[in-house]
PDB file of C-alpha atoms in Angstrom:
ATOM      1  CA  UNK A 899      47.931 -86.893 -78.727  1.00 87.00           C
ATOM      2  CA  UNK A 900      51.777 -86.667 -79.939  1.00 90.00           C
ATOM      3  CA  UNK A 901      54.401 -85.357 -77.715  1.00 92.00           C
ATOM      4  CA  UNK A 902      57.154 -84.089 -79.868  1.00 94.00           C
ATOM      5  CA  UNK A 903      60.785 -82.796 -78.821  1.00 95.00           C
ATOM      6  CA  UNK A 904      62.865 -79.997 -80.353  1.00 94.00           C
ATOM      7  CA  UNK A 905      66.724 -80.260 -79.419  1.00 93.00           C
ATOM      8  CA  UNK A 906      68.513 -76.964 -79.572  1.00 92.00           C
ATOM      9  CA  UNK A 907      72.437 -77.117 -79.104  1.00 90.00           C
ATOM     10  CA  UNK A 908      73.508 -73.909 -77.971  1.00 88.00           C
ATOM     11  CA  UNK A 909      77.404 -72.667 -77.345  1.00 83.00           C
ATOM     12  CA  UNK A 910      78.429 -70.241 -75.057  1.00 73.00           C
ATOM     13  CA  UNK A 911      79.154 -68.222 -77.224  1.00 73.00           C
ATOM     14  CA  UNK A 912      75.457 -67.867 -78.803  1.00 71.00           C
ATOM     15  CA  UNK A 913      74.247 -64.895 -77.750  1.00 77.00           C
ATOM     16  CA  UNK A 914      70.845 -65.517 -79.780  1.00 88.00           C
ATOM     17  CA  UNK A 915      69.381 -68.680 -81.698  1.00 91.00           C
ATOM     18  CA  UNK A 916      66.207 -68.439 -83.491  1.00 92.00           C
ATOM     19  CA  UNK A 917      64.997 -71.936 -84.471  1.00 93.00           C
ATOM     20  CA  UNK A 918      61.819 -73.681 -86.211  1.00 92.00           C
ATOM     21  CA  UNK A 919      59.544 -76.294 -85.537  1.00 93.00           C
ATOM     22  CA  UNK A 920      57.669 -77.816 -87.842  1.00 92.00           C
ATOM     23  CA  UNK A 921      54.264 -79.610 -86.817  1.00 92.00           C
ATOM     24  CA  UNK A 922      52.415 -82.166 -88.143  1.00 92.00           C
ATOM     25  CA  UNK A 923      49.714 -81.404 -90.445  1.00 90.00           C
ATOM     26  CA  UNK A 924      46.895 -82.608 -88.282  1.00 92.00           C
ATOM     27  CA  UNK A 925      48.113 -81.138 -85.373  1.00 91.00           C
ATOM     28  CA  UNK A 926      44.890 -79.077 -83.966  1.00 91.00           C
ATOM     29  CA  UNK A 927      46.638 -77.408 -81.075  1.00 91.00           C
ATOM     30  CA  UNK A 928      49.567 -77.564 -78.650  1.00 92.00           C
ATOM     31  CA  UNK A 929      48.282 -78.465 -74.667  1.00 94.00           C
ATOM     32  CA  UNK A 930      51.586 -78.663 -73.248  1.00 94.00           C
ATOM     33  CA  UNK A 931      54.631 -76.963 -73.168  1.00 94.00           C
ATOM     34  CA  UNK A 932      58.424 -78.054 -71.227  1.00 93.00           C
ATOM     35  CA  UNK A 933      61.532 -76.435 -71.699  1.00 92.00           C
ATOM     36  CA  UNK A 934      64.554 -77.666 -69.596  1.00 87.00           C
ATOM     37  CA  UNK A 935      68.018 -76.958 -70.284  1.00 87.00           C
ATOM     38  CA  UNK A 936      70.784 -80.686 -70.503  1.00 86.00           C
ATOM     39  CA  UNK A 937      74.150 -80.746 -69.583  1.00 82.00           C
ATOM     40  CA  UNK A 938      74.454 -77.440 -67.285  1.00 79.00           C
ATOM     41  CA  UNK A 939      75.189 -79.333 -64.258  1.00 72.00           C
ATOM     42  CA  UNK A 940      78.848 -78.426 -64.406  1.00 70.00           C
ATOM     43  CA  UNK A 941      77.185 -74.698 -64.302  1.00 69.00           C
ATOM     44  CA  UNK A 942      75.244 -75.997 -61.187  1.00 64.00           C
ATOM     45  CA  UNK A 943      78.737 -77.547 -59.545  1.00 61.00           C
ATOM     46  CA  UNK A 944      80.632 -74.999 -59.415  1.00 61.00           C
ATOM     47  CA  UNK A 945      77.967 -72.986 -58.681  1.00 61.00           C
ATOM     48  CA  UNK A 946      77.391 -74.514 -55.914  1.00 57.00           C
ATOM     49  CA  UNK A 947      80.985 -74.534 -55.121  1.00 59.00           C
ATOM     50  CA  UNK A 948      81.913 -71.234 -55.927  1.00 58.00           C
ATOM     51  CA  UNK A 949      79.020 -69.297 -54.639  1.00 55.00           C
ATOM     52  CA  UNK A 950      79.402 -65.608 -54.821  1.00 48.00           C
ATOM     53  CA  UNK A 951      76.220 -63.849 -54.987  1.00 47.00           C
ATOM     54  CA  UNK A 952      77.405 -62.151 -58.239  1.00 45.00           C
ATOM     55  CA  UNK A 953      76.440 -64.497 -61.216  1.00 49.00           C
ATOM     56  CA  UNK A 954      73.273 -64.800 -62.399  1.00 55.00           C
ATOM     57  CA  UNK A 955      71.346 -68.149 -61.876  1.00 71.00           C
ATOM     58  CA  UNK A 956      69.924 -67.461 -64.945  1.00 78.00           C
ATOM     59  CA  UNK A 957      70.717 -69.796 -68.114  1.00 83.00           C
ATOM     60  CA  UNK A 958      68.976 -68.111 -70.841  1.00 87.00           C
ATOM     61  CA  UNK A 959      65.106 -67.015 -71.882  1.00 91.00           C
ATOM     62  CA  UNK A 960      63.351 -68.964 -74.436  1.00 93.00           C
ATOM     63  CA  UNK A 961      60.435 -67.362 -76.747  1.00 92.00           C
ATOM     64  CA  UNK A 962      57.766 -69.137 -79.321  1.00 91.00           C
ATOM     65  CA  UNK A 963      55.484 -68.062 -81.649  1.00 87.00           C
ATOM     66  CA  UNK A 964      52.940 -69.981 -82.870  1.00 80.00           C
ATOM     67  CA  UNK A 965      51.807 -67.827 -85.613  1.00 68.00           C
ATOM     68  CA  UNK A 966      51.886 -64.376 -86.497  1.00 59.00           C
ATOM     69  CA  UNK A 967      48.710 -63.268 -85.890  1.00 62.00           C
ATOM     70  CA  UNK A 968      48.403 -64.902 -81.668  1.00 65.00           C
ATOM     71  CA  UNK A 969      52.128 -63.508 -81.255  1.00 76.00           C
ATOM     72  CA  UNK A 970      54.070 -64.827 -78.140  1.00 86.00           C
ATOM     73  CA  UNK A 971      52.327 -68.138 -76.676  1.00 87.00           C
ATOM     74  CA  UNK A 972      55.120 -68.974 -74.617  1.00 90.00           C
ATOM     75  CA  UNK A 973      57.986 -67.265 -72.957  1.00 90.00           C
ATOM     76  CA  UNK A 974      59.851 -69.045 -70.080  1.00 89.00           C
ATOM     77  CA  UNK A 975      62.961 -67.744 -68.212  1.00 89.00           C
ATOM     78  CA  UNK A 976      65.238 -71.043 -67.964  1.00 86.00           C
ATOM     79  CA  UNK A 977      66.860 -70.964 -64.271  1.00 78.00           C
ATOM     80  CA  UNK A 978      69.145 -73.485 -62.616  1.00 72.00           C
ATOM     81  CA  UNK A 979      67.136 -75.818 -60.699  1.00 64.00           C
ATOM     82  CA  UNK A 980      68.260 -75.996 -56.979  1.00 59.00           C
ATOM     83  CA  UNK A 981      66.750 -79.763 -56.925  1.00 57.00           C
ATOM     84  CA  UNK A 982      69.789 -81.162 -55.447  1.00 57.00           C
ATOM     85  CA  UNK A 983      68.491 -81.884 -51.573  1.00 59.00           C
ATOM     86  CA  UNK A 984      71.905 -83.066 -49.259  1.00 62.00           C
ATOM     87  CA  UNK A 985      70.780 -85.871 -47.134  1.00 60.00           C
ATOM     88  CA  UNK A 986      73.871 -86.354 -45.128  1.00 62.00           C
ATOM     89  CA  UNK A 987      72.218 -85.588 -42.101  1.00 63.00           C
ATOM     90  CA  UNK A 988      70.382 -88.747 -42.681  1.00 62.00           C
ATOM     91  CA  UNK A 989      74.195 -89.937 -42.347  1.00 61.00           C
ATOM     92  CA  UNK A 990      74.019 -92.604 -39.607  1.00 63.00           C
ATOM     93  CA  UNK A 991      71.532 -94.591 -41.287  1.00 62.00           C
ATOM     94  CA  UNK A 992      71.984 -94.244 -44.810  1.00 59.00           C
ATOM     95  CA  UNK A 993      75.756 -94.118 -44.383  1.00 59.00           C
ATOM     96  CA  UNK A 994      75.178 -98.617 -44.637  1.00 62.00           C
ATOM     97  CA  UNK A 995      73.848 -97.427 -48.096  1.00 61.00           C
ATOM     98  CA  UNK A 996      76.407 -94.753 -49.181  1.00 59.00           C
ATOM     99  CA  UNK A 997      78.930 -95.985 -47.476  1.00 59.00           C
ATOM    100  CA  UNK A 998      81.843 -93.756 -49.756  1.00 60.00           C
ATOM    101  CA  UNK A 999      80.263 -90.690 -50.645  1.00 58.00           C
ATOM    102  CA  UNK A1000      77.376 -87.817 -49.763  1.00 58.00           C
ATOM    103  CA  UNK A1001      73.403 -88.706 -50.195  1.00 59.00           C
ATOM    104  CA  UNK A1002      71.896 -86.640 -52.628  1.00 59.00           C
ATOM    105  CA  UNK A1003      68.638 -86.704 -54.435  1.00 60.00           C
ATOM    106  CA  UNK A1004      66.482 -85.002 -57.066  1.00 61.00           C
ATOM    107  CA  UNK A1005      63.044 -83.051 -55.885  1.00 60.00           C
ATOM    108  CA  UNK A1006      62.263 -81.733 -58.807  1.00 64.00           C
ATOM    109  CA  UNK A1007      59.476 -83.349 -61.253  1.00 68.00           C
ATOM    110  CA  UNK A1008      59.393 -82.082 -64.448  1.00 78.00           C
ATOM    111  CA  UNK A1009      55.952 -81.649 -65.797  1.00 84.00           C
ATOM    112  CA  UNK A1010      54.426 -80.681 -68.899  1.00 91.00           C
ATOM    113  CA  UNK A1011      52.787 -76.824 -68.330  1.00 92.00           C
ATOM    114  CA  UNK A1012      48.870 -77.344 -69.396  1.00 94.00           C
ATOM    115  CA  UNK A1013      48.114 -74.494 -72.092  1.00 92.00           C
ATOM    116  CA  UNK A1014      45.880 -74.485 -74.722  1.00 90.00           C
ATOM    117  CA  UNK A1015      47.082 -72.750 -78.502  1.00 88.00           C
ATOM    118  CA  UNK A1016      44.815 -73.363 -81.217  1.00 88.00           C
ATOM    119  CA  UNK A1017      46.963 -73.866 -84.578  1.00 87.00           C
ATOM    120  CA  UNK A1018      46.486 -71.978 -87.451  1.00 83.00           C
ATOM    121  CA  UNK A1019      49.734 -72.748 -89.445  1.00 84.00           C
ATOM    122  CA  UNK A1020      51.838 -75.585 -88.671  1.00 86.00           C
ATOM    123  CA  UNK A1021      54.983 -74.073 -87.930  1.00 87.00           C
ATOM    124  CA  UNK A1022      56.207 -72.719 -84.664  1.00 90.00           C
ATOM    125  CA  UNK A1023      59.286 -70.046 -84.396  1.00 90.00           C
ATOM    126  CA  UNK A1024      60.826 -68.819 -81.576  1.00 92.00           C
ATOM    127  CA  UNK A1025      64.283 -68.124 -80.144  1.00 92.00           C
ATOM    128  CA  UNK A1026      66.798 -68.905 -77.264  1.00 93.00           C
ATOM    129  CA  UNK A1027      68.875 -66.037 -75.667  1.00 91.00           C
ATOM    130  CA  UNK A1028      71.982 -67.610 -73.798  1.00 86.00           C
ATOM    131  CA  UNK A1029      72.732 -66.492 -70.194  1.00 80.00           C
ATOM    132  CA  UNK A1030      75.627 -68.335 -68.577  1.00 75.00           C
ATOM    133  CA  UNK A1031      78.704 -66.198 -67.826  1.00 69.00           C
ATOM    134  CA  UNK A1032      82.402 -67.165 -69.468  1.00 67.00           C
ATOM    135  CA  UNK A1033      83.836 -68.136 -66.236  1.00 64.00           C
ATOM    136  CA  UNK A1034      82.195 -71.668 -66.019  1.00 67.00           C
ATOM    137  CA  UNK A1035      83.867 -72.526 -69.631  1.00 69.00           C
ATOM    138  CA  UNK A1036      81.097 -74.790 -70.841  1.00 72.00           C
ATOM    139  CA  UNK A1037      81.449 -75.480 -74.466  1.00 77.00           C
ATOM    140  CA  UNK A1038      78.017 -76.322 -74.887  1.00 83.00           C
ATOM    141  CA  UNK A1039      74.805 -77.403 -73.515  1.00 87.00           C
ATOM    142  CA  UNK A1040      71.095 -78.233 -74.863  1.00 90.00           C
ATOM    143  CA  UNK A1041      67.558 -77.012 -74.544  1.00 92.00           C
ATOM    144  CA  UNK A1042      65.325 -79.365 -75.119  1.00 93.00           C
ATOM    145  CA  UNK A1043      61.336 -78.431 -76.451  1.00 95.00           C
ATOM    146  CA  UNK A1044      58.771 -80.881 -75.432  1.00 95.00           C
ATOM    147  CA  UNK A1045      55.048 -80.162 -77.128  1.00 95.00           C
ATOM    148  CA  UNK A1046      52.344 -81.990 -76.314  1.00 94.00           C
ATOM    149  CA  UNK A1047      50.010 -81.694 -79.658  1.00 94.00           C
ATOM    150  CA  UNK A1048      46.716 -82.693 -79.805  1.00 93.00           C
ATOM    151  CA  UNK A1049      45.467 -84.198 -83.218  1.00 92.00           C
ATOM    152  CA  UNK A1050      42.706 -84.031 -85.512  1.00 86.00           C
TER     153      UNK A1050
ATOM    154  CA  UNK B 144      34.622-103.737 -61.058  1.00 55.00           C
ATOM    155  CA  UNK B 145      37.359-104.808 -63.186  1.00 66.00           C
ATOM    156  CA  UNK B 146      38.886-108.351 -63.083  1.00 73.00           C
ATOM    157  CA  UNK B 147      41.447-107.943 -66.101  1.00 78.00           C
ATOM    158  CA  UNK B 148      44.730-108.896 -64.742  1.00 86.00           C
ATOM    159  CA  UNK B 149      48.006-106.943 -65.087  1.00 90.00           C
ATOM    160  CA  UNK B 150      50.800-107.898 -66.874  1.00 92.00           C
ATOM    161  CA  UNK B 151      54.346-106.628 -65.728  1.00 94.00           C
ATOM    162  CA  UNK B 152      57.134-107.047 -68.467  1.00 95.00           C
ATOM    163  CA  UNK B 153      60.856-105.957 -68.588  1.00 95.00           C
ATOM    164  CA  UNK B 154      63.493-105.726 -71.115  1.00 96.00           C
ATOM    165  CA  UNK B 155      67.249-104.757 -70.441  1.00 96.00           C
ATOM    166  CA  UNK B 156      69.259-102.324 -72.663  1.00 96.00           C
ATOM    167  CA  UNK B 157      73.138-101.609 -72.864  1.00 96.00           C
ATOM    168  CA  UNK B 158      73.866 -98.269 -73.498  1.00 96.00           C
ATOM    169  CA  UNK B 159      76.663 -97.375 -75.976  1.00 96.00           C
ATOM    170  CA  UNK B 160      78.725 -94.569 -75.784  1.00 95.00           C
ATOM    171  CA  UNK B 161      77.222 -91.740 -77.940  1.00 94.00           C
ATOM    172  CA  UNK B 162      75.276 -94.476 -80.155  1.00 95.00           C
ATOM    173  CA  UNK B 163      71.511 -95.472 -79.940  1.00 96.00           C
ATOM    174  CA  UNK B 164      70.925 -99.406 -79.337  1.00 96.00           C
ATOM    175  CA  UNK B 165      67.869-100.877 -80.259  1.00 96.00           C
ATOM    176  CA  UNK B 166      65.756-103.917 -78.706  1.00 96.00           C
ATOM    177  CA  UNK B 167      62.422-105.380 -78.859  1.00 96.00           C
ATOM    178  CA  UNK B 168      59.887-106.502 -75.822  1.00 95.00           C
ATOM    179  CA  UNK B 169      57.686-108.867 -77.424  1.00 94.00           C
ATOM    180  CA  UNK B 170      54.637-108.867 -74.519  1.00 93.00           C
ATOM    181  CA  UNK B 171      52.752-111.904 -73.783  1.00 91.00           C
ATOM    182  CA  UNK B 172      49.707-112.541 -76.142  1.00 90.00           C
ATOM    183  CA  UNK B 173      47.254-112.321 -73.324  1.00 89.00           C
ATOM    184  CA  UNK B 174      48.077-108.622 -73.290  1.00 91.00           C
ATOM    185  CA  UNK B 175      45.334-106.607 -74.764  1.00 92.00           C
ATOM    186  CA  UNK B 176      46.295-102.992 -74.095  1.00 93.00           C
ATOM    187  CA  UNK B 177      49.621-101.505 -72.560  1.00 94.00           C
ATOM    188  CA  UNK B 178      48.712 -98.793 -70.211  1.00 94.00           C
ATOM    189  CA  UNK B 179      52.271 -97.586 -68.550  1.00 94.00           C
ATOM    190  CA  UNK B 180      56.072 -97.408 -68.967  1.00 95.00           C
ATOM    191  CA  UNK B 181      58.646 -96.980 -66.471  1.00 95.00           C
ATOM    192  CA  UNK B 182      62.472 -96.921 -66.663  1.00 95.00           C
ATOM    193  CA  UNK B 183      64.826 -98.015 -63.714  1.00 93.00           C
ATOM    194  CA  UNK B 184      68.420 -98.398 -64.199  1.00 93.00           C
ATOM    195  CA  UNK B 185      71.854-100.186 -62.258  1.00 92.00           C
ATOM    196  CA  UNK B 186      73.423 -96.293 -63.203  1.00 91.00           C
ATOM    197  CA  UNK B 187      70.610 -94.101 -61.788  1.00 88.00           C
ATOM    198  CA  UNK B 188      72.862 -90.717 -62.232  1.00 86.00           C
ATOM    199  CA  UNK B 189      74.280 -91.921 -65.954  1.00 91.00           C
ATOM    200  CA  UNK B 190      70.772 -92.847 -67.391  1.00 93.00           C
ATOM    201  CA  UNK B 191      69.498 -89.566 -65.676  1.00 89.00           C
ATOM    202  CA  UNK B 192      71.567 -87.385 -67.255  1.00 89.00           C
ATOM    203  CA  UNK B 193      72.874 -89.160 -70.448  1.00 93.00           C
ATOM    204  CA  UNK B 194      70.100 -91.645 -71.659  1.00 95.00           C
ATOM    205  CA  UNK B 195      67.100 -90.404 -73.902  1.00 96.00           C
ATOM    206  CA  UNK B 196      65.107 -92.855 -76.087  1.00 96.00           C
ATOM    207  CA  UNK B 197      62.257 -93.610 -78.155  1.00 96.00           C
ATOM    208  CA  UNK B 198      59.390 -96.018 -77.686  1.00 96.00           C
ATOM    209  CA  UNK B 199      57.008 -97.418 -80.634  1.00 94.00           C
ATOM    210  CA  UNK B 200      54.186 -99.755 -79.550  1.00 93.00           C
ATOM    211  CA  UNK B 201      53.121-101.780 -82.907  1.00 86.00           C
ATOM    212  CA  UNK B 202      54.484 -99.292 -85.182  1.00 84.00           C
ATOM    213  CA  UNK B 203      52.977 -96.186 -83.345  1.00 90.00           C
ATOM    214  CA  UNK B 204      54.938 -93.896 -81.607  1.00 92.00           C
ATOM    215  CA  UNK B 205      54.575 -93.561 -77.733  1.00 94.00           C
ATOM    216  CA  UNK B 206      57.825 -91.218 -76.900  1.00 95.00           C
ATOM    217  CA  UNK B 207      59.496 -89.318 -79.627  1.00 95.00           C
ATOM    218  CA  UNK B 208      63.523 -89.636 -80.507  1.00 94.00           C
ATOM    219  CA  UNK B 209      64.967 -87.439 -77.757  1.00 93.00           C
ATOM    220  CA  UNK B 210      62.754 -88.183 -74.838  1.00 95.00           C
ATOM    221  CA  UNK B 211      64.765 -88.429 -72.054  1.00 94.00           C
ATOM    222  CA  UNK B 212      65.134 -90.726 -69.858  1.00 94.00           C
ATOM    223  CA  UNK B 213      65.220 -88.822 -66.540  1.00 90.00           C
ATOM    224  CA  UNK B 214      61.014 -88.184 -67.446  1.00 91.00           C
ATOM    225  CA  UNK B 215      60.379 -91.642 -67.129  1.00 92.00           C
ATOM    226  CA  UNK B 216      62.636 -92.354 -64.338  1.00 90.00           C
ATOM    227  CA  UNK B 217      61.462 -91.827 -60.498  1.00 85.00           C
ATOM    228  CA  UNK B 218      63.183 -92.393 -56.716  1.00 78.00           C
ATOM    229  CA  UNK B 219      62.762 -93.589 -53.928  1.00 76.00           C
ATOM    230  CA  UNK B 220      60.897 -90.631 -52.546  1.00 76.00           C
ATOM    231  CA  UNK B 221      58.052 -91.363 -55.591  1.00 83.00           C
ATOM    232  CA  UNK B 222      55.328 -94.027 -53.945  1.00 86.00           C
ATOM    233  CA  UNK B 223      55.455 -97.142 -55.795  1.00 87.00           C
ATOM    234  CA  UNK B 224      51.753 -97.083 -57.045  1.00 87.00           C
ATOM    235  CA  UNK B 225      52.998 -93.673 -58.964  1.00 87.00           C
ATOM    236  CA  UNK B 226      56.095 -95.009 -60.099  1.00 89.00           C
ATOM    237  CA  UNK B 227      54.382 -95.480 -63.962  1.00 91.00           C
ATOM    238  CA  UNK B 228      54.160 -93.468 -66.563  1.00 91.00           C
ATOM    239  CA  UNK B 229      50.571 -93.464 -67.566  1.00 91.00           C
ATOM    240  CA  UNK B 230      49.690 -93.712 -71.301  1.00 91.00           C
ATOM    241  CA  UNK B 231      46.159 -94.449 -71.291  1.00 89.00           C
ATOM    242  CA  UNK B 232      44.819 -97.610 -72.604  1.00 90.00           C
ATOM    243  CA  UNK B 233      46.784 -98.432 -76.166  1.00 92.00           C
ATOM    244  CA  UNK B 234      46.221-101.662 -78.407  1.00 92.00           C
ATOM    245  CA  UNK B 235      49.272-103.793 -78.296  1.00 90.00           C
ATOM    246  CA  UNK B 236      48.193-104.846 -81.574  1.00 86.00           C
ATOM    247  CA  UNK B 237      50.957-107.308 -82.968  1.00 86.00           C
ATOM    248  CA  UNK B 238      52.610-106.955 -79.472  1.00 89.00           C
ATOM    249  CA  UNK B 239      55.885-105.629 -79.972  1.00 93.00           C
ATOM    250  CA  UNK B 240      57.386-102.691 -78.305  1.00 95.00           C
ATOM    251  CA  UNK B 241      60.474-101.230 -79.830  1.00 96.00           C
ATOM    252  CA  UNK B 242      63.244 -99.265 -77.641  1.00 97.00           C
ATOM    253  CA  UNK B 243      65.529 -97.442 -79.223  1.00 97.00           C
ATOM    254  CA  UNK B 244      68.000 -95.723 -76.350  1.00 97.00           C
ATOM    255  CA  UNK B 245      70.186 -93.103 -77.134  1.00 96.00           C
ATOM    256  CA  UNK B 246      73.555 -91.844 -75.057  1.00 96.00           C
ATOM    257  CA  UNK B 247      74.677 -88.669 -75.264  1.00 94.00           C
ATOM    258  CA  UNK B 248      77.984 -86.206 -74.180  1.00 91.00           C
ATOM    259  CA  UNK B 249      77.707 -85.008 -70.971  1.00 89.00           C
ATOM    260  CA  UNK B 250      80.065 -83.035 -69.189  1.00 84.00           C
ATOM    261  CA  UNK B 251      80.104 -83.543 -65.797  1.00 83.00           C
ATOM    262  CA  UNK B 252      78.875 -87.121 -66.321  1.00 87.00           C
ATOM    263  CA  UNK B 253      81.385 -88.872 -68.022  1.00 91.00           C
ATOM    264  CA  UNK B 254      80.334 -92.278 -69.765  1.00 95.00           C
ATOM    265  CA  UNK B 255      80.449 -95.267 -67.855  1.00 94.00           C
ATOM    266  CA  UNK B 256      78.650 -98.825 -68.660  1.00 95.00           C
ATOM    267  CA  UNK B 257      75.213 -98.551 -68.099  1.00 95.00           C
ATOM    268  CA  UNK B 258      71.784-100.346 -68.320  1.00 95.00           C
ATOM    269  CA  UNK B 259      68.583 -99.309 -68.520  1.00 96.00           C
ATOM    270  CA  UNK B 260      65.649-101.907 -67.598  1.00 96.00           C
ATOM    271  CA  UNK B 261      62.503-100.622 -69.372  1.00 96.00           C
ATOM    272  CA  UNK B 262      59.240-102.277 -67.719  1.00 96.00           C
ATOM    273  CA  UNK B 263      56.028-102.474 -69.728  1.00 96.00           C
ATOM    274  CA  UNK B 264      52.359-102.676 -67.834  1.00 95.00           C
ATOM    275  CA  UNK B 265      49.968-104.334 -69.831  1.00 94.00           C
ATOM    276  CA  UNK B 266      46.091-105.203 -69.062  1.00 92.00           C
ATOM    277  CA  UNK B 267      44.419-108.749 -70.750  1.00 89.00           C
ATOM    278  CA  UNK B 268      41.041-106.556 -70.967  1.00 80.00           C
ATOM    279  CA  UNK B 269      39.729-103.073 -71.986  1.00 72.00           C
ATOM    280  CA  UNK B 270      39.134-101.182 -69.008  1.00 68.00           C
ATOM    281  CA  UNK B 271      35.701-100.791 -68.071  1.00 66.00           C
ATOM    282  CA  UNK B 272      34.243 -97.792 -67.262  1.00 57.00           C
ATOM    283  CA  UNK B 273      33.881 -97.085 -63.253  1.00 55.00           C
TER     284      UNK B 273
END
C-alpha cells in the first residue's frame, strides 16, 4: 500500500486546471481517494462574517480519469466545510481554559473515500474548475490529491 | 493472548518558516515493529493548518512529502485509545524513523514559532494472530 499526494496550486483567477499524475509502475489499483482544498479559511472567515445568502459555498469541482477507456472514476464537488463548532456556551467552565478568546473546535475527520479502480495505464488526468467569487481577494489556495494505491 | 509490550517514543521538531526541517527518532532496539504515529503540537491551529511532512521508517516510506499534518493530528473530543494513526505492523528494521516537516504560506494563519512532537508506537513482538 502507498498513499501518494498531488498538490495543485490554484489562483483565483484559474478558471480551469487540468493536471497529471503519474503512478508508480506497480501500482495495481487506487482504493482510496481525498480531495480537500488548504488555505481557504480566509474564504470561510469572512464567510462566516459576511453572510449573505448570495455566494456560493462552493470552492470548485475536481474530475479524474484513470484511463481512457473506464472514463470518470472520480468527481467530487469541493465545499467549505462548516466544521468550526462555537463552544462558548461551554463559557463558564472552559472560560479557566480560554481565558482571552472564543472556544472553537474542528468536527470534521477527514477520511480516505474506499473505491476500488483497477489500473490499466499508470497515469491519472483530471482537472480542477475554481469556484470562489472575487470579493474574498484570495490570491491563492491548494487542492491537495491523496491516493491510496495498492501494489503489486 | 499477546504479551509483547508497547513502546511509546517521541521526538520534537521546530518548524521553520516556509522551509522543511529534518530529524531522526532512533527507537529503542527492543522494538520489533512500529505499528502507529501520532502528531501533537504546543501550536495546535499553526501545525493544523501550516505543517505537512513526510515519514520514512528504515528507508521506506510511511507518509509521502505533502502529508499534512492536520491527518495525523486529533482533539480532545477523539478518545485517547483512537488517538493513533494505525499503520499495521512494519519492521523497524535498522530502527530509524526520519521526519522531514514542512511549513507552508497560509493566509489567515500567519507564521508563528511552532513545534510539532511526533510520537512513535512500537511493539517488541509480531503480533499474534487472535
Amino acid at each position: 500500500m502507498k498513499t501518494l499526494v498531488h498538490t495543485l496550486t490554484v489562483t483565483q483567477t484559474t478558471k480551469r486546471q487540468m493536471f497529471k499524475i503519474s503512478l508508480p509502475r506497480n501500482a495495481k489499483s487506487i482504493v482510496g481517494v481525498m480531495v480537500r482544498v488548504r488555505n481557504v479559511e480566509k474564504f470561510n472567515a469572512e464567510w462566516r462574517r459576511e453572510f449573505t445568502g448570495y455566494y456560493s459555498e462552493n470552492v470548485g469541482t475536481v474530475w479524474m480519469n484513470a484511463s481512457n477507456e473506464q472514463g470518470c472514476f472520480y468527481s467530487q464537488d469541493l465545499n467549505l466545510l462548516r466544521d468550526f463548532y462555537n463552544q462558548d456556551f461551554l463559557k463558564p467552565i472552559n472560560g479557566f481554559f480560554f481565558p482571552n478568546g472564543e472556544g472553537w473546535y474542528h468536527g470534521k475527520r477527514d477520511e480516505f473515500l474506499s473505491i476500488d479502480v483497477p489500473l490499466k495505464c499508470h497515469q491519472l488526468e483530471g482537472y480542477f474548475e475554481g469556484n470562489v467569487p472575487f470579493i474574498f481577494e484570495l490570491e491563492s489556495y491548494e487542492v491537495k490529491i491523496y491516493l491510496k494505491l495498492s501494489l503489486s | 493472548m499477546n504479551n509483547y509490550k508497547i513502546i511509546k517514543e517521541h521526538i520534537d521538531i521546530d518548524a521553520v518558516e516556509g522551509g522543511t526541517v529534518k530529524a531522526q527518532l532512533e527507537l529503542e532496539k527492543n522494538a520489533k515493529y512500529l505499528i502507529g504515529i501520532a502528531i501533537t503540537s504546543d501550536r495546535d491551529e499553526l501545525a493544523y493548518h501550516r505543517g505537512s511532512q513526510k515519514i520514512l521508517i528504515n528507508d521506506r516510506e510511511l507518509f509521502p512529502e505533502g502529508y499534512e499534518t492536520r491527518l495525523l493530528m486529533s482533539g480532545l473530543n477523539v478518545s485517547p485509545d483512537d488517538r493513533m494513526a494505525s499503520i499495521g505492523s512494519i519492521p523497524t528494521g535498522n530502527g530509524k524513523l526520519d521526519v522531514w516537516l514542512t511549513d507552508s504560506f497560509h493566509d489567515y494563519y500567519p507564521f508563528a514559532a511552532y513545534r510539532i512532537r511526533v510520537y512513535a508506537y512500537s511493539i517488541t513482538e509480531e503480533p499474534s494472530a487472535p
